Amino acid sequence: MEKDFINTHKYEGMLQKTDNLVITVSHLIIPMIWEGDLNIHSNVEIMKNSMFQGIILHGDTGLSIALQLIEQHLQKAPSYRTLTCKYKSSLTLNDELVVNYQISGNKLSFVLLKQQAIEVLQGELLGIEVGH
Amino acid sequence: MNFIIHDSHRIARTIFEEDCKLFATIFRGTVEEKKVDQRLLIMITTGLLNRSFNLEDYLVAVLGQEWVFINPVSVGQTLSCEYSIKILKHEKNIYQIQIQLYADLEIVANGIWTVMLNQSIN
């Protein structure tokens, strides 16, 4: 299928900032259908006394939200061949997320932040094409 | 207490159209509802690994992941994975789990999961 490419020159090299998104209970529990459920994700009593002081989301959920915010900002879904991601801190309910990202050639680098300042994860997509 | 609960390929998960619709609902961007999103593949693979390993007793943190996607996956295909585990840092119990993800009998992605455990698994 022929792709409707956006003008990536508009984004080339410039640091972009997405809209914000607040973590809800749906972000916590729906991914458990696919990823499974551990005490760290759903046992409030145990997690209250843990180093996290509460339940935390699956890391993949933060990654999915980061790419969702980028898609919404680009108004197109980038396809990619390679994805790398390093987790820096955890996510919990009501965290407010935003993504800073940059496109350079066929590489898209991004950082997911919570509360505007705390790094949650750093990621990179390689071999990107921005089509439908 | 063992880290490995099930060997490679023992655990599998078929992808339903409803998985794709639900994924689009919660992670609504410009995702096509019937498309099997690469992020959904990662989540389902995490589920396969959650069922294969005793993460409840061993996991401290997932530190990162890397994926190379080789072929697209369709609704109705069944995912399974083959994995191997290697130690990355002995003193911190950091391991890399190398994953080959299969849809039916075809390799569709290669991944690396880097995890910190609370004890050695050797």
Short mmCIF file of C-alpha atoms in Angstrom, two decimals:
data_model
loop_
_atom_site.label_atom_id
_atom_site.label_comp_id
_atom_site.label_asym_id
_atom_site.label_seq_id
_atom_site.Cartn_x
_atom_site.Cartn_y
_atom_site.Cartn_z
CA MET A 1 0.00 0.00 0.00
CA GLU A 2 1.34 3.41 -0.91
CA LYS A 3 2.05 5.51 2.12
CA ASP A 4 1.07 9.11 2.64
CA PHE A 5 4.32 10.50 4.00
CA ILE A 6 4.35 13.62 6.07
CA ASN A 7 7.01 16.22 5.50
CA THR A 8 9.59 15.00 7.99
CA HIS A 9 11.76 18.03 7.23
CA LYS A 10 9.31 19.92 9.42
CA TYR A 11 10.44 17.78 12.36
CA GLU A 12 14.04 17.04 11.38
CA GLY A 13 16.39 17.77 14.25
CA MET A 14 13.90 19.85 16.22
CA LEU A 15 12.98 18.85 19.77
CA GLN A 16 9.22 18.28 19.87
CA LYS A 17 6.95 18.14 22.91
CA THR A 18 3.68 16.21 22.97
CA ASP A 19 0.45 16.88 24.84
CA ASN A 20 0.09 15.56 28.39
CA LEU A 21 -1.70 12.40 29.50
CA VAL A 22 -2.71 11.37 33.02
CA ILE A 23 -2.46 7.69 34.05
CA THR A 24 -5.84 6.12 34.88
CA VAL A 25 -6.93 2.80 36.34
CA SER A 26 -7.60 1.58 32.77
CA HIS A 27 -3.90 2.03 31.96
CA LEU A 28 -3.12 -0.13 34.98
CA ILE A 29 -5.54 -3.02 34.59
CA ILE A 30 -6.23 -3.47 30.86
CA PRO A 31 -2.58 -4.30 29.96
CA MET A 32 -2.74 -7.11 32.56
CA ILE A 33 -4.87 -9.00 30.02
CA TRP A 34 -1.78 -9.25 27.84
CA GLU A 35 1.14 -8.90 30.23
CA GLY A 36 -0.06 -10.68 33.33
CA ASP A 37 -0.45 -9.62 36.90
CA LEU A 38 2.10 -9.50 39.71
CA ASN A 39 1.79 -8.12 43.23
CA ILE A 40 3.71 -5.00 42.17
CA HIS A 41 0.89 -4.11 39.78
CA SER A 42 -2.19 -4.86 41.80
CA ASN A 43 -1.62 -5.67 45.48
CA VAL A 44 -2.17 -2.33 47.16
CA GLU A 45 -1.58 -3.63 50.69
CA ILE A 46 1.84 -5.15 49.94
CA MET A 47 2.96 -2.31 47.73
CA LYS A 48 2.09 0.41 50.27
CA ASN A 49 5.06 -0.74 52.32
CA SER A 50 7.40 -1.34 49.38
CA MET A 51 10.19 0.90 48.05
CA PHE A 52 7.65 2.15 45.47
CA GLN A 53 5.09 3.07 48.19
CA GLY A 54 2.27 1.94 45.93
CA ILE A 55 1.33 -0.16 42.94
CA ILE A 56 3.21 0.44 39.68
CA LEU A 57 2.35 -0.04 36.03
CA HIS A 58 3.96 -2.48 33.63
CA GLY A 59 6.94 -0.76 31.99
CA ASP A 60 5.55 -1.64 28.57
CA THR A 61 2.50 0.47 29.35
CA GLY A 62 4.67 3.55 29.71
CA LEU A 63 6.37 2.67 26.43
CA SER A 64 3.01 2.27 24.68
CA ILE A 65 1.76 5.59 26.05
CA ALA A 66 4.96 7.33 24.94
CA LEU A 67 4.47 6.12 21.36
CA GLN A 68 0.76 6.97 21.53
CA LEU A 69 1.57 10.58 22.49
CA ILE A 70 4.09 10.81 19.64
CA GLU A 71 1.54 9.39 17.16
CA GLN A 72 -1.04 11.90 18.31
CA HIS A 73 1.45 14.74 17.97
CA LEU A 74 2.56 13.65 14.49
CA GLN A 75 -1.06 12.83 13.56
CA LYS A 76 0.42 9.75 11.89
CA ALA A 77 1.61 6.42 13.18
CA PRO A 78 5.32 5.89 12.55
CA SER A 79 6.23 2.39 11.44
CA TYR A 80 9.57 1.15 12.67
CA ARG A 81 11.82 -1.86 12.38
CA THR A 82 13.79 -1.59 15.61
CA LEU A 83 12.83 -0.38 19.08
CA THR A 84 15.06 0.09 22.12
CA CYS A 85 14.00 1.29 25.52
CA LYS A 86 15.68 1.87 28.90
CA TYR A 87 13.56 2.26 32.01
CA LYS A 88 14.56 4.93 34.52
CA SER A 89 11.67 5.17 36.99
CA SER A 90 8.26 3.65 37.64
CA LEU A 91 4.75 4.87 36.87
CA THR A 92 1.70 4.87 39.06
CA LEU A 93 -1.88 6.15 38.97
CA ASN A 94 -2.38 9.88 38.34
CA ASP A 95 1.15 10.45 37.08
CA GLU A 96 1.07 13.15 34.40
CA LEU A 97 3.10 12.19 31.33
CA VAL A 98 4.62 14.08 28.44
CA VAL A 99 7.11 13.07 25.75
CA ASN A 100 10.01 15.00 24.29
CA TYR A 101 11.13 13.57 20.97
CA GLN A 102 13.38 14.26 18.02
CA ILE A 103 13.52 12.87 14.49
CA SER A 104 16.90 12.58 12.83
CA GLY A 105 16.97 10.80 9.48
CA ASN A 106 15.24 7.47 10.00
CA LYS A 107 15.71 7.60 13.79
CA LEU A 108 13.18 8.83 16.34
CA SER A 109 14.53 9.38 19.88
CA PHE A 110 12.19 10.03 22.77
CA VAL A 111 12.08 10.58 26.51
CA LEU A 112 8.95 9.99 28.58
CA LEU A 113 8.70 12.33 31.58
CA LYS A 114 6.38 12.31 34.56
CA GLN A 115 5.40 15.48 36.39
CA GLN A 116 7.26 17.38 33.64
CA ALA A 117 10.71 16.58 35.02
CA ILE A 118 11.31 12.97 36.08
CA GLU A 119 12.58 10.62 33.37
CA VAL A 120 10.49 7.46 33.13
CA LEU A 121 12.11 5.94 30.07
CA GLN A 122 14.34 6.71 27.12
CA GLY A 123 13.68 5.08 23.79
CA GLU A 124 14.67 4.98 20.17
CA LEU A 125 12.92 3.81 17.01
CA LEU A 126 15.07 2.98 14.00
CA GLY A 127 14.01 2.57 10.40
CA ILE A 128 11.03 4.83 10.82
CA GLU A 129 8.54 5.73 8.16
CA VAL A 130 5.68 8.02 9.02
CA GLY A 131 2.67 7.03 7.02
CA HIS A 132 -1.00 6.31 7.77
CA MET B 1 12.04 -22.46 44.05
CA ASN B 2 13.01 -22.22 40.39
CA PHE B 3 13.15 -19.17 38.15
CA ILE B 4 12.00 -21.07 35.08
CA ILE B 5 8.45 -22.41 35.35
CA HIS B 6 7.93 -23.46 31.74
CA ASP B 7 10.43 -24.18 28.99
CA SER B 8 10.49 -22.34 25.67
CA HIS B 9 7.46 -22.85 23.44
CA ARG B 10 5.36 -24.42 26.25
CA ILE B 11 3.33 -21.23 26.62
CA ALA B 12 1.47 -19.69 23.68
CA ARG B 13 -1.18 -17.05 23.11
CA THR B 14 -3.51 -16.61 20.14
CA ILE B 15 -4.25 -13.04 19.08
CA PHE B 16 -7.94 -12.16 18.84
CA GLU B 17 -9.48 -9.24 16.96
CA GLU B 18 -10.81 -8.02 20.31
CA ASP B 19 -7.21 -7.71 21.57
CA CYS B 20 -6.52 -5.23 18.78
CA LYS B 21 -9.73 -3.27 19.37
CA LEU B 22 -9.11 -3.07 23.10
CA PHE B 23 -5.51 -2.00 22.54
CA ALA B 24 -6.71 0.77 20.23
CA THR B 25 -9.27 1.87 22.79
CA ILE B 26 -6.79 2.30 25.59
CA PHE B 27 -3.79 3.48 23.58
CA ARG B 28 -5.80 5.51 21.12
CA GLY B 29 -3.53 7.18 18.70
CA THR B 30 -3.87 6.47 15.05
CA VAL B 31 -3.78 2.72 15.54
CA GLU B 32 -5.95 0.74 13.14
CA GLU B 33 -8.24 -1.46 15.18
CA LYS B 34 -7.62 -4.68 13.22
CA LYS B 35 -3.88 -4.18 12.99
CA VAL B 36 -1.67 -6.12 15.39
CA ASP B 37 0.36 -3.25 16.78
CA GLN B 38 4.03 -3.93 17.53
CA ARG B 39 3.43 -2.59 21.05
CA LEU B 40 0.73 -5.21 21.55
CA LEU B 41 3.21 -7.88 20.44
CA ILE B 42 5.65 -6.67 23.10
CA MET B 43 2.93 -6.77 25.75
CA ILE B 44 1.83 -10.27 24.81
CA THR B 45 5.44 -11.46 24.81
CA THR B 46 5.84 -10.01 28.29
CA GLY B 47 2.77 -12.04 29.24
CA LEU B 48 4.35 -15.20 27.82
CA LEU B 49 7.51 -14.53 29.83
CA ASN B 50 5.47 -13.77 32.96
CA ARG B 51 3.95 -17.22 32.61
CA SER B 52 7.31 -18.85 31.83
CA PHE B 53 9.33 -17.37 34.74
CA ASN B 54 8.74 -16.97 38.45
CA LEU B 55 8.90 -13.19 38.34
CA GLU B 56 6.77 -12.80 41.46
CA ASP B 57 9.59 -14.17 43.58
CA TYR B 58 12.65 -13.07 41.56
CA LEU B 59 12.04 -9.81 39.73
CA VAL B 60 13.45 -6.54 41.06
CA ALA B 61 13.06 -4.47 37.90
CA VAL B 62 12.93 -4.61 34.13
CA LEU B 63 15.80 -2.35 33.04
CA GLY B 64 15.22 -2.24 29.31
CA GLN B 65 14.33 -4.02 26.11
CA GLU B 66 15.34 -4.13 22.47
CA TRP B 67 13.26 -5.42 19.58
CA VAL B 68 13.84 -6.05 15.91
CA PHE B 69 10.60 -6.72 14.04
CA ILE B 70 10.98 -9.05 11.10
CA ASN B 71 7.48 -9.92 9.89
CA PRO B 72 3.98 -8.58 10.59
CA VAL B 73 1.54 -10.64 12.68
CA SER B 74 -2.13 -11.23 11.89
CA VAL B 75 -5.19 -11.77 14.03
CA GLY B 76 -5.67 -15.50 14.55
CA GLN B 77 -1.99 -16.34 14.70
CA THR B 78 -0.59 -17.89 17.85
CA LEU B 79 2.47 -16.40 19.52
CA SER B 80 5.10 -18.36 21.37
CA CYS B 81 8.70 -17.65 22.20
CA GLU B 82 12.02 -19.35 22.45
CA TYR B 83 14.34 -17.83 25.02
CA SER B 84 17.84 -18.12 26.38
CA ILE B 85 19.19 -16.45 29.51
CA LYS B 86 22.65 -15.02 30.01
CA ILE B 87 24.22 -13.20 32.91
CA LEU B 88 25.21 -9.60 32.24
CA LYS B 89 26.45 -8.45 35.68
CA HIS B 90 27.07 -11.09 38.33
CA GLU B 91 27.34 -8.71 41.27
CA LYS B 92 23.94 -7.09 40.58
CA ASN B 93 22.12 -10.19 39.30
CA ILE B 94 21.41 -8.51 35.98
CA TYR B 95 20.41 -10.91 33.23
CA GLN B 96 19.58 -10.65 29.56
CA ILE B 97 16.78 -12.80 28.23
CA GLN B 98 17.17 -13.25 24.50
CA ILE B 99 13.87 -13.92 22.81
CA GLN B 100 12.81 -15.22 19.44
CA LEU B 101 9.12 -14.52 18.97
CA TYR B 102 7.17 -16.88 16.72
CA ALA B 103 3.75 -16.44 15.14
CA ASP B 104 2.69 -20.00 14.41
CA LEU B 105 5.97 -21.41 13.05
CA GLU B 106 7.46 -18.22 11.65
CA ILE B 107 9.91 -15.96 13.49
CA VAL B 108 8.38 -12.48 13.62
CA ALA B 109 10.69 -10.63 16.01
CA ASN B 110 13.88 -10.89 18.02
CA GLY B 111 14.05 -9.28 21.42
CA ILE B 112 16.26 -8.75 24.43
CA TRP B 113 14.81 -8.18 27.87
CA THR B 114 17.26 -6.88 30.50
CA VAL B 115 16.15 -7.62 34.04
CA MET B 116 17.50 -7.26 37.56
CA LEU B 117 16.68 -10.19 39.84
CA ASN B 118 16.94 -10.44 43.61
CA GLN B 119 19.19 -13.51 43.51
CA SER B 120 21.33 -15.61 41.22
CA ILE B 121 19.48 -18.15 39.10
CA ASN B 122 22.54 -20.31 38.33
#
